[in-house]
């Protein structure tokens, strides 16, 4: 794709700001994209990845930052959408200096962008960023932060699954419901534990077979291959690894009643969402069901409180019910309904609150950490 086309996309997708930051001395090359701050400062993690080139990184940061606007909006948060990408191999290039340098660039944005962990970065990296800026969340509990968001993402996904099961299967208990979990990483393994605690029957797969081994003696868990996961007769398919797993190749194979999981960008294209709807497979829009981690880190901005986090995560059940009722009422695919709900909230609330104007708006969040 040519550079001009990328710039064209930036303009058509209405991003507010994209900045390129470089600090050659520490090997930092990164992009920060602020998609929308109508609801509040843009919050989104920093991804560290060995991108092929700058255009691929730009494409990723534009797509991801837009997704964060929708996620925050549907989650009922007073936050906008943003994201950052560091163009470097997370296995090779991590250093204190690199993350502190990144933190100092975040600081220059005066709170318009708040960072957190994402693919390739973790809670330790956030500590270095935190040395240079207050505009970071997902830092360690010992620093007044909320720590790893994955268990909270998993809790939220389970709440969303409850709503889907009620709507599609007419059951208000998860007992005996079967689910195929694709990927048992940070979120997937937490999900499996929650599912087993609810007496669900679980199929699991992971490209890392060793991760599956430890489940071999667990009751109600069946390990399948990464290919077989699409063909199981489980009630729910739960993507928790990669994006674009609902695609032309996998769609004809799915026998499930529900697709509901933590992975971002599960639909390879909007048409795949239409096809799920046509096949009467209920789809839980990814950014709505996986917002638990974002909810949890957002609480850090006001002083972390676990009770509040639990209450907020529970709201994913109601968010999902609202989307599903909307979908039934309008006979419209769930992903479209979610977009509508998110866009309506951005429009309605921004009219009331007026436009976000940099650091003054971030006063909305009282920083409790020091
Ligand atoms: P992770 O990297 O810890 O886990 C992903 C797991 O998937 C790994 O165990 C990996 O081996 C496995 N995997 C990769 N390719 C696979 C394949 N083809 N088939 C089966 N397994 C495969 O990531 P995570 O933090 O658990 O996140 C999982 C998904 O949820 C990602 O899409 C992520 O973007 C999304 N998500 C995560 C959070 C969070 O709080 N961590 C929040 C929102 C969304």
Short mmCIF file of C-alpha atoms and ligand atoms in Angstrom, two decimals:
data_model
loop_
_atom_site.label_atom_id
_atom_site.label_comp_id
_atom_site.label_asym_id
_atom_site.label_seq_id
_atom_site.Cartn_x
_atom_site.Cartn_y
_atom_site.Cartn_z
CA UNK A 1 0.00 0.00 0.00
CA UNK A 2 1.42 3.41 -0.88
CA UNK A 3 2.09 6.08 1.73
CA UNK A 4 -0.49 8.33 0.05
CA UNK A 5 -3.19 5.74 0.52
CA UNK A 6 -2.36 5.50 4.22
CA UNK A 7 -2.59 9.25 4.62
CA UNK A 8 -5.88 9.10 2.72
CA UNK A 9 -7.15 6.51 5.21
CA UNK A 10 -6.04 8.68 8.14
CA UNK A 11 -8.10 11.54 6.74
CA UNK A 12 -11.20 9.50 5.92
CA UNK A 13 -11.33 7.72 9.26
CA UNK A 14 -11.39 11.02 11.12
CA UNK A 15 -8.46 10.50 13.45
CA UNK A 16 -7.69 13.66 15.38
CA UNK A 17 -3.94 13.31 15.57
CA UNK A 18 -1.14 10.92 14.70
CA UNK A 19 2.40 11.61 15.83
CA UNK A 20 5.65 9.92 14.93
CA UNK A 21 8.25 9.84 17.70
CA UNK A 22 11.89 8.92 17.34
CA UNK A 23 14.80 8.64 19.76
CA UNK A 24 17.62 7.00 17.85
CA UNK A 25 19.92 6.81 20.86
CA UNK A 26 17.64 4.29 22.57
CA UNK A 27 16.23 2.62 19.44
CA UNK A 28 12.74 4.09 19.80
CA UNK A 29 10.54 4.53 16.74
CA UNK A 30 6.87 4.80 17.57
CA UNK A 31 3.53 6.12 16.44
CA UNK A 32 0.82 7.48 18.71
CA UNK A 33 -2.67 7.81 17.23
CA UNK A 34 -5.50 9.70 18.89
CA UNK A 35 -8.70 8.74 17.15
CA UNK A 36 -11.30 10.62 19.12
CA UNK A 37 -11.41 12.61 22.38
CA UNK A 38 -15.05 13.71 22.33
CA UNK A 39 -15.82 11.63 25.44
CA UNK A 40 -12.51 12.23 27.23
CA UNK A 41 -8.78 11.63 26.96
CA UNK A 42 -7.78 8.87 24.57
CA UNK A 43 -6.82 5.69 26.41
CA UNK A 44 -5.23 2.72 24.70
CA UNK A 45 -2.26 0.44 25.19
CA UNK A 46 1.16 0.57 23.60
CA UNK A 47 1.88 -2.38 21.35
CA UNK A 48 5.48 -3.47 20.68
CA UNK A 49 5.86 -5.41 17.48
CA UNK A 50 8.43 -6.08 14.76
CA UNK A 51 6.44 -4.43 11.96
CA UNK A 52 7.64 -4.99 8.40
CA UNK A 53 7.67 -1.26 7.74
CA UNK A 54 6.25 2.06 8.92
CA UNK A 55 3.14 1.72 6.78
CA UNK A 56 2.18 -1.54 8.43
CA UNK A 57 2.66 0.11 11.83
CA UNK A 58 0.59 3.11 10.77
CA UNK A 59 -2.18 0.84 9.50
CA UNK A 60 -2.22 -1.00 12.83
CA UNK A 61 -2.24 2.10 15.02
CA UNK A 62 -5.05 3.71 12.99
CA UNK A 63 -7.22 0.59 13.19
CA UNK A 64 -6.52 -0.08 16.86
CA UNK A 65 -7.05 3.50 18.04
CA UNK A 66 -10.42 3.66 16.27
CA UNK A 67 -11.41 0.39 17.96
CA UNK A 68 -10.61 1.94 21.35
CA UNK A 69 -13.05 4.81 20.72
CA UNK A 70 -15.83 2.27 20.19
CA UNK A 71 -14.76 0.12 23.13
CA UNK A 72 -14.68 3.02 25.59
CA UNK A 73 -17.96 4.42 24.26
CA UNK A 74 -19.93 1.20 24.55
CA UNK A 75 -18.42 0.48 27.97
CA UNK A 76 -19.93 3.74 29.22
CA UNK A 77 -16.51 5.26 30.01
CA UNK A 78 -15.67 8.94 29.74
CA UNK A 79 -12.67 8.14 27.60
CA UNK A 80 -11.71 8.49 23.98
CA UNK A 81 -9.78 6.14 21.71
CA UNK A 82 -6.04 6.09 21.19
CA UNK A 83 -3.21 3.64 20.75
CA UNK A 84 0.56 3.60 20.34
CA UNK A 85 2.86 1.22 18.53
CA UNK A 86 6.59 0.83 19.12
CA UNK A 87 8.30 -0.57 16.05
CA UNK A 88 10.74 -3.06 17.57
CA UNK A 89 10.98 -6.71 18.52
CA UNK A 90 9.72 -7.11 22.11
CA UNK A 91 12.03 -10.11 22.59
CA UNK A 92 15.16 -8.13 21.66
CA UNK A 93 14.73 -4.39 22.02
CA UNK A 94 13.24 -3.74 25.48
CA UNK A 95 15.17 -1.43 27.79
CA UNK A 96 14.52 1.01 30.59
CA UNK A 97 15.73 3.87 28.41
CA UNK A 98 13.39 2.95 25.53
CA UNK A 99 10.28 2.90 27.71
CA UNK A 100 11.26 6.03 29.61
CA UNK A 101 11.83 7.79 26.31
CA UNK A 102 8.38 6.64 25.14
CA UNK A 103 6.94 7.90 28.45
CA UNK A 104 8.48 11.31 27.89
CA UNK A 105 6.76 11.54 24.48
CA UNK A 106 3.44 10.57 26.10
CA UNK A 107 4.01 13.35 28.63
CA UNK A 108 4.26 15.94 25.84
CA UNK A 109 0.63 15.21 24.96
CA UNK A 110 -0.49 16.63 28.32
CA UNK A 111 -3.00 13.89 29.05
CA UNK A 112 -4.72 13.83 25.66
CA UNK A 113 -3.36 10.28 25.38
CA UNK A 114 -3.07 7.79 28.28
CA UNK A 115 -1.09 4.63 27.67
CA UNK A 116 -1.25 1.08 29.10
CA UNK A 117 0.02 -2.41 28.26
CA UNK A 118 -0.84 -4.25 25.06
CA UNK A 119 0.64 -7.05 22.95
CA UNK A 120 4.42 -7.13 23.56
CA UNK A 121 4.39 -4.88 26.65
CA UNK A 122 3.70 -5.68 30.28
CA UNK A 123 3.31 -4.28 33.74
CA UNK A 124 7.13 -3.98 34.18
CA UNK A 125 7.40 -1.79 31.08
CA UNK A 126 4.61 0.41 32.46
CA UNK A 127 6.74 1.11 35.52
CA UNK A 128 9.46 2.68 33.37
CA UNK A 129 6.88 4.74 31.50
CA UNK A 130 5.42 5.83 34.85
CA UNK A 131 8.82 7.30 35.79
CA UNK A 132 8.35 9.89 33.02
CA UNK A 133 4.60 10.48 32.93
CA UNK A 134 1.51 10.17 35.07
CA UNK A 135 -0.50 9.40 31.93
CA UNK A 136 -0.13 5.63 32.15
CA UNK A 137 -2.40 2.97 33.66
CA UNK A 138 -2.04 -0.76 34.19
CA UNK A 139 0.92 -0.18 36.49
CA UNK A 140 1.64 -2.55 39.37
CA UNK A 141 -0.67 -2.77 42.39
CA UNK A 142 2.31 -1.79 44.57
CA UNK A 143 2.36 1.60 42.77
CA UNK A 144 -1.35 2.21 43.28
CA UNK A 145 -2.18 0.68 39.90
CA UNK A 146 -4.49 -2.15 38.91
CA UNK A 147 -1.90 -4.64 37.58
CA UNK A 148 -2.54 -7.13 34.80
CA UNK A 149 -5.93 -6.47 33.15
CA UNK A 150 -6.34 -10.04 31.81
CA UNK A 151 -8.33 -11.54 34.74
CA UNK A 152 -10.75 -8.60 34.45
CA UNK A 153 -11.10 -9.06 30.74
CA UNK A 154 -11.94 -12.72 31.41
CA UNK A 155 -14.54 -11.84 34.06
CA UNK A 156 -16.20 -9.44 31.63
CA UNK A 157 -16.26 -12.02 28.85
CA UNK A 158 -18.03 -14.43 31.18
CA UNK A 159 -20.65 -11.77 32.00
CA UNK A 160 -21.20 -11.26 28.27
CA UNK A 161 -21.48 -15.01 27.75
CA UNK A 162 -24.22 -15.15 30.43
CA UNK A 163 -26.28 -12.65 28.46
CA UNK A 164 -25.71 -14.53 25.19
CA UNK A 165 -26.67 -17.90 26.71
CA UNK A 166 -29.82 -16.43 28.21
CA UNK A 167 -30.81 -14.87 24.92
CA UNK A 168 -29.89 -17.72 22.56
CA UNK A 169 -30.40 -20.82 24.72
CA UNK A 170 -33.04 -19.55 27.16
CA UNK A 171 -30.87 -20.63 30.13
CA UNK A 172 -30.04 -18.47 33.11
CA UNK A 173 -27.31 -20.80 34.28
CA UNK A 174 -24.08 -21.76 32.51
CA UNK A 175 -24.10 -25.26 33.99
CA UNK A 176 -23.64 -27.93 31.32
CA UNK A 177 -23.14 -25.37 28.53
CA UNK A 178 -20.18 -26.33 26.34
CA UNK A 179 -17.56 -23.92 25.06
CA UNK A 180 -14.53 -24.15 22.76
CA UNK A 181 -11.79 -21.79 23.92
CA UNK A 182 -9.22 -20.92 21.26
CA UNK A 183 -6.00 -19.87 22.98
CA UNK A 184 -5.20 -20.31 26.65
CA UNK A 185 -2.90 -17.38 27.23
CA UNK A 186 -3.38 -14.61 29.81
CA UNK A 187 -7.12 -14.22 29.23
CA UNK A 188 -7.92 -17.73 28.01
CA UNK A 189 -6.60 -19.53 31.09
CA UNK A 190 -8.53 -17.20 33.42
CA UNK A 191 -11.64 -17.82 31.35
CA UNK A 192 -11.24 -21.59 31.53
CA UNK A 193 -11.06 -21.41 35.34
CA UNK A 194 -14.20 -19.27 35.52
CA UNK A 195 -16.01 -21.59 33.12
CA UNK A 196 -15.07 -24.70 35.10
CA UNK A 197 -16.19 -22.99 38.31
CA UNK A 198 -19.56 -22.55 36.56
CA UNK A 199 -19.67 -26.25 35.63
CA UNK A 200 -19.32 -25.63 31.92
CA UNK A 201 -17.81 -28.26 29.61
CA UNK A 202 -14.69 -26.84 28.01
CA UNK A 203 -12.73 -27.66 24.86
CA UNK A 204 -9.33 -25.98 24.64
CA UNK A 205 -6.59 -25.55 22.07
CA UNK A 206 -3.37 -23.60 21.82
CA UNK A 207 -0.49 -23.56 19.34
CA UNK A 208 1.66 -24.01 22.43
CA UNK A 209 0.80 -27.64 23.26
CA UNK A 210 2.62 -27.41 26.60
CA UNK A 211 -0.05 -24.95 27.78
CA UNK A 212 -2.72 -27.57 27.10
CA UNK A 213 -0.80 -30.32 28.94
CA UNK A 214 -1.51 -28.94 32.37
CA UNK A 215 -5.24 -29.36 31.73
CA UNK A 216 -4.94 -33.03 30.73
CA UNK A 217 -6.15 -34.33 34.08
CA UNK A 218 -8.83 -31.70 34.67
CA UNK A 219 -12.43 -32.84 34.66
CA UNK A 220 -14.70 -31.38 31.99
CA UNK A 221 -11.74 -30.26 29.82
CA UNK A 222 -11.03 -31.76 26.39
CA UNK A 223 -7.96 -30.73 24.43
CA UNK A 224 -8.35 -30.51 20.66
CA UNK A 225 -5.99 -29.39 17.89
CA UNK A 226 -5.90 -25.81 16.63
CA UNK A 227 -7.76 -26.96 13.51
CA UNK A 228 -10.37 -29.13 15.27
CA UNK A 229 -11.46 -26.22 17.45
CA UNK A 230 -13.66 -24.90 14.60
CA UNK A 231 -15.41 -28.25 14.16
CA UNK A 232 -16.38 -29.04 17.75
CA UNK A 233 -20.07 -29.31 18.59
CA UNK A 234 -19.68 -26.88 21.52
CA UNK A 235 -22.53 -24.43 22.13
CA UNK A 236 -20.08 -21.51 22.18
CA UNK A 237 -16.97 -20.74 20.16
CA UNK A 238 -14.73 -18.49 22.25
CA UNK A 239 -11.87 -16.90 20.25
CA UNK A 240 -9.19 -15.82 22.72
CA UNK A 241 -6.04 -15.80 20.63
CA UNK A 242 -5.96 -13.99 17.30
CA UNK A 243 -8.08 -11.66 15.23
CA UNK A 244 -9.86 -12.48 11.92
CA UNK A 245 -10.69 -16.05 12.95
CA UNK A 246 -14.27 -15.66 11.71
CA UNK A 247 -13.56 -15.74 8.00
CA UNK A 248 -14.65 -17.36 4.74
CA UNK A 249 -12.78 -20.57 5.54
CA UNK A 250 -13.97 -21.04 9.13
CA UNK A 251 -17.57 -19.83 8.77
CA UNK A 252 -18.91 -22.94 6.97
CA UNK A 253 -17.35 -25.14 9.68
CA UNK A 254 -18.87 -23.52 12.75
CA UNK A 255 -21.58 -25.61 14.45
CA UNK A 256 -21.86 -23.38 17.52
CA UNK A 257 -24.87 -21.31 18.55
CA UNK A 258 -22.80 -18.41 19.88
CA UNK A 259 -19.44 -16.76 19.10
CA UNK A 260 -18.23 -14.91 22.20
CA UNK A 261 -14.60 -14.43 23.21
CA UNK A 262 -11.89 -12.02 24.21
CA UNK A 263 -9.93 -11.66 20.96
CA UNK A 264 -9.91 -8.28 19.26
CA UNK A 265 -11.12 -7.92 15.65
CA UNK A 266 -12.62 -11.40 15.42
CA UNK A 267 -14.46 -10.72 12.15
CA UNK A 268 -12.22 -10.83 9.08
CA UNK A 269 -14.68 -8.43 7.42
CA UNK A 270 -18.08 -6.91 8.22
CA UNK A 271 -19.60 -9.39 5.75
CA UNK A 272 -18.52 -12.23 8.07
CA UNK A 273 -20.68 -10.62 10.78
CA UNK A 274 -23.60 -10.55 8.33
CA UNK A 275 -23.02 -14.21 7.49
CA UNK A 276 -23.02 -15.22 11.18
CA UNK A 277 -26.35 -13.42 11.54
CA UNK A 278 -27.74 -15.17 8.45
CA UNK A 279 -26.65 -18.52 9.89
CA UNK A 280 -28.43 -17.60 13.15
CA UNK A 281 -25.18 -17.79 15.12
CA UNK A 282 -25.27 -15.11 17.79
CA UNK A 283 -22.15 -12.93 17.73
CA UNK A 284 -21.05 -11.00 20.82
CA UNK A 285 -19.27 -7.92 19.36
CA UNK A 286 -15.64 -8.23 20.45
CA UNK A 287 -15.04 -4.71 21.67
CA UNK A 288 -18.17 -4.85 23.82
CA UNK A 289 -17.53 -8.21 25.47
CA UNK A 290 -13.76 -7.74 26.01
CA UNK A 291 -13.95 -4.28 27.62
CA UNK A 292 -13.34 -5.58 31.17
CA UNK A 293 -9.61 -4.90 31.08
CA UNK A 294 -10.15 -1.34 29.86
CA UNK A 295 -12.79 -0.77 32.54
CA UNK A 296 -10.41 -2.00 35.21
CA UNK A 297 -7.46 0.20 34.18
CA UNK A 298 -9.75 3.22 33.77
CA UNK A 299 -10.53 3.08 37.49
CA UNK A 300 -6.86 3.77 38.20
CA UNK A 301 -7.39 7.30 36.97
CA UNK A 302 -9.59 7.99 39.99
CA UNK A 303 -7.73 5.81 42.49
CA UNK A 304 -8.02 2.07 42.07
CA UNK A 305 -10.92 0.36 43.82
CA UNK A 306 -11.54 -3.35 43.29
CA UNK A 307 -15.17 -3.19 44.41
CA UNK A 308 -15.85 -0.59 41.78
CA UNK A 309 -14.07 -2.71 39.19
CA UNK A 310 -16.33 -5.67 39.96
CA UNK A 311 -19.46 -3.54 39.65
CA UNK A 312 -18.30 -2.10 36.38
CA UNK A 313 -17.42 -5.51 34.92
CA UNK A 314 -20.91 -6.77 35.78
CA UNK A 315 -22.31 -4.04 33.50
CA UNK A 316 -21.00 -5.97 30.48
CA UNK A 317 -23.94 -8.34 30.98
CA UNK A 318 -26.36 -5.42 30.54
CA UNK A 319 -24.42 -3.88 27.65
CA UNK A 320 -24.60 -7.21 25.85
CA UNK A 321 -28.32 -7.66 26.60
CA UNK A 322 -28.98 -4.22 25.20
CA UNK A 323 -27.11 -5.04 21.97
CA UNK A 324 -28.89 -8.38 21.60
CA UNK A 325 -32.34 -6.86 22.18
CA UNK A 326 -31.52 -4.12 19.67
CA UNK A 327 -30.46 -6.81 17.19
CA UNK A 328 -33.69 -8.78 17.63
CA UNK A 329 -35.87 -5.68 17.47
CA UNK A 330 -34.25 -4.31 14.32
CA UNK A 331 -33.39 -7.68 12.77
CA UNK A 332 -29.83 -6.40 12.39
CA UNK A 333 -26.45 -8.15 12.90
CA UNK A 334 -25.12 -7.67 16.41
CA UNK A 335 -21.87 -6.00 15.28
CA UNK A 336 -23.83 -3.27 13.51
CA UNK A 337 -26.02 -2.70 16.55
CA UNK A 338 -22.93 -2.32 18.73
CA UNK A 339 -21.46 0.26 16.33
CA UNK A 340 -24.74 2.16 16.41
CA UNK A 341 -24.93 2.18 20.20
CA UNK A 342 -21.28 3.31 20.50
CA UNK A 343 -21.60 6.04 17.86
CA UNK A 344 -24.86 7.33 19.37
CA UNK A 345 -23.22 7.63 22.79
CA UNK A 346 -20.24 9.55 21.39
CA UNK A 347 -22.59 11.93 19.57
CA UNK A 348 -25.10 12.39 22.40
CA UNK A 349 -22.62 12.83 25.22
CA UNK A 350 -20.20 15.03 23.31
CA UNK A 351 -23.07 17.39 22.54
CA UNK A 352 -23.72 17.68 26.27
CA UNK A 353 -20.15 17.95 27.45
CA UNK A 354 -18.56 19.97 24.70
CA UNK A 355 -15.31 19.11 23.12
CA UNK A 356 -12.40 17.70 25.13
CA UNK A 357 -9.77 20.38 25.43
CA UNK A 358 -6.58 18.70 26.52
CA UNK A 359 -5.37 18.57 30.10
CA UNK A 360 -8.27 20.55 31.56
CA UNK A 361 -10.62 17.69 30.70
CA UNK A 362 -8.35 15.15 32.28
CA UNK A 363 -9.17 16.93 35.57
CA UNK A 364 -12.34 14.88 35.24
CA UNK A 365 -10.16 12.09 36.52
CA UNK A 366 -8.54 12.93 39.82
CA UNK A 367 -5.13 11.38 39.75
CA UNK A 368 -4.79 9.54 43.01
CA UNK A 369 -1.40 8.00 42.31
CA UNK A 370 1.87 9.71 42.98
P1 LIG B 1 -1.77 -14.03 25.07
O1 LIG B 1 -0.72 -13.76 24.06
O2 LIG B 1 -1.40 -14.13 26.50
O3 LIG B 1 -2.52 -15.41 24.70
C1 LIG B 1 -2.83 -15.80 23.41
C2 LIG B 1 -2.72 -17.31 23.36
O4 LIG B 1 -3.18 -17.75 22.09
C3 LIG B 1 -1.29 -17.84 23.52
O5 LIG B 1 -1.29 -18.88 24.48
C4 LIG B 1 -0.94 -18.35 22.12
O6 LIG B 1 -0.04 -19.45 22.15
C5 LIG B 1 -2.30 -18.76 21.61
N1 LIG B 1 -2.43 -18.81 20.16
C6 LIG B 1 -1.87 -18.03 19.21
N2 LIG B 1 -2.26 -18.41 17.99
C7 LIG B 1 -3.12 -19.43 18.17
C8 LIG B 1 -3.87 -20.24 17.28
N3 LIG B 1 -3.83 -20.09 15.96
N4 LIG B 1 -4.66 -21.21 17.81
C9 LIG B 1 -4.72 -21.40 19.14
N5 LIG B 1 -4.02 -20.67 20.02
C10 LIG B 1 -3.23 -19.71 19.54
O7 LIG B 1 -2.90 -12.93 24.82
P2 LIG B 1 -4.05 -12.51 25.82
O8 LIG B 1 -3.63 -11.33 26.60
O9 LIG B 1 -4.58 -13.72 26.50
O10 LIG B 1 -5.15 -11.98 24.78
C11 LIG B 1 -5.92 -12.86 24.01
C12 LIG B 1 -6.78 -12.07 23.04
O11 LIG B 1 -7.63 -11.18 23.77
C13 LIG B 1 -5.97 -11.16 22.09
O12 LIG B 1 -6.66 -11.09 20.86
C14 LIG B 1 -6.02 -9.80 22.77
O13 LIG B 1 -5.86 -8.75 21.84
C15 LIG B 1 -7.42 -9.83 23.34
N6 LIG B 1 -7.61 -8.96 24.49
C16 LIG B 1 -6.84 -9.13 25.61
C17 LIG B 1 -7.06 -8.31 26.71
C18 LIG B 1 -6.26 -8.49 27.98
O14 LIG B 1 -6.66 -7.96 29.03
N7 LIG B 1 -5.16 -9.23 27.96
C19 LIG B 1 -8.05 -7.31 26.68
C20 LIG B 1 -8.84 -7.18 25.52
C21 LIG B 1 -8.60 -8.02 24.45
#
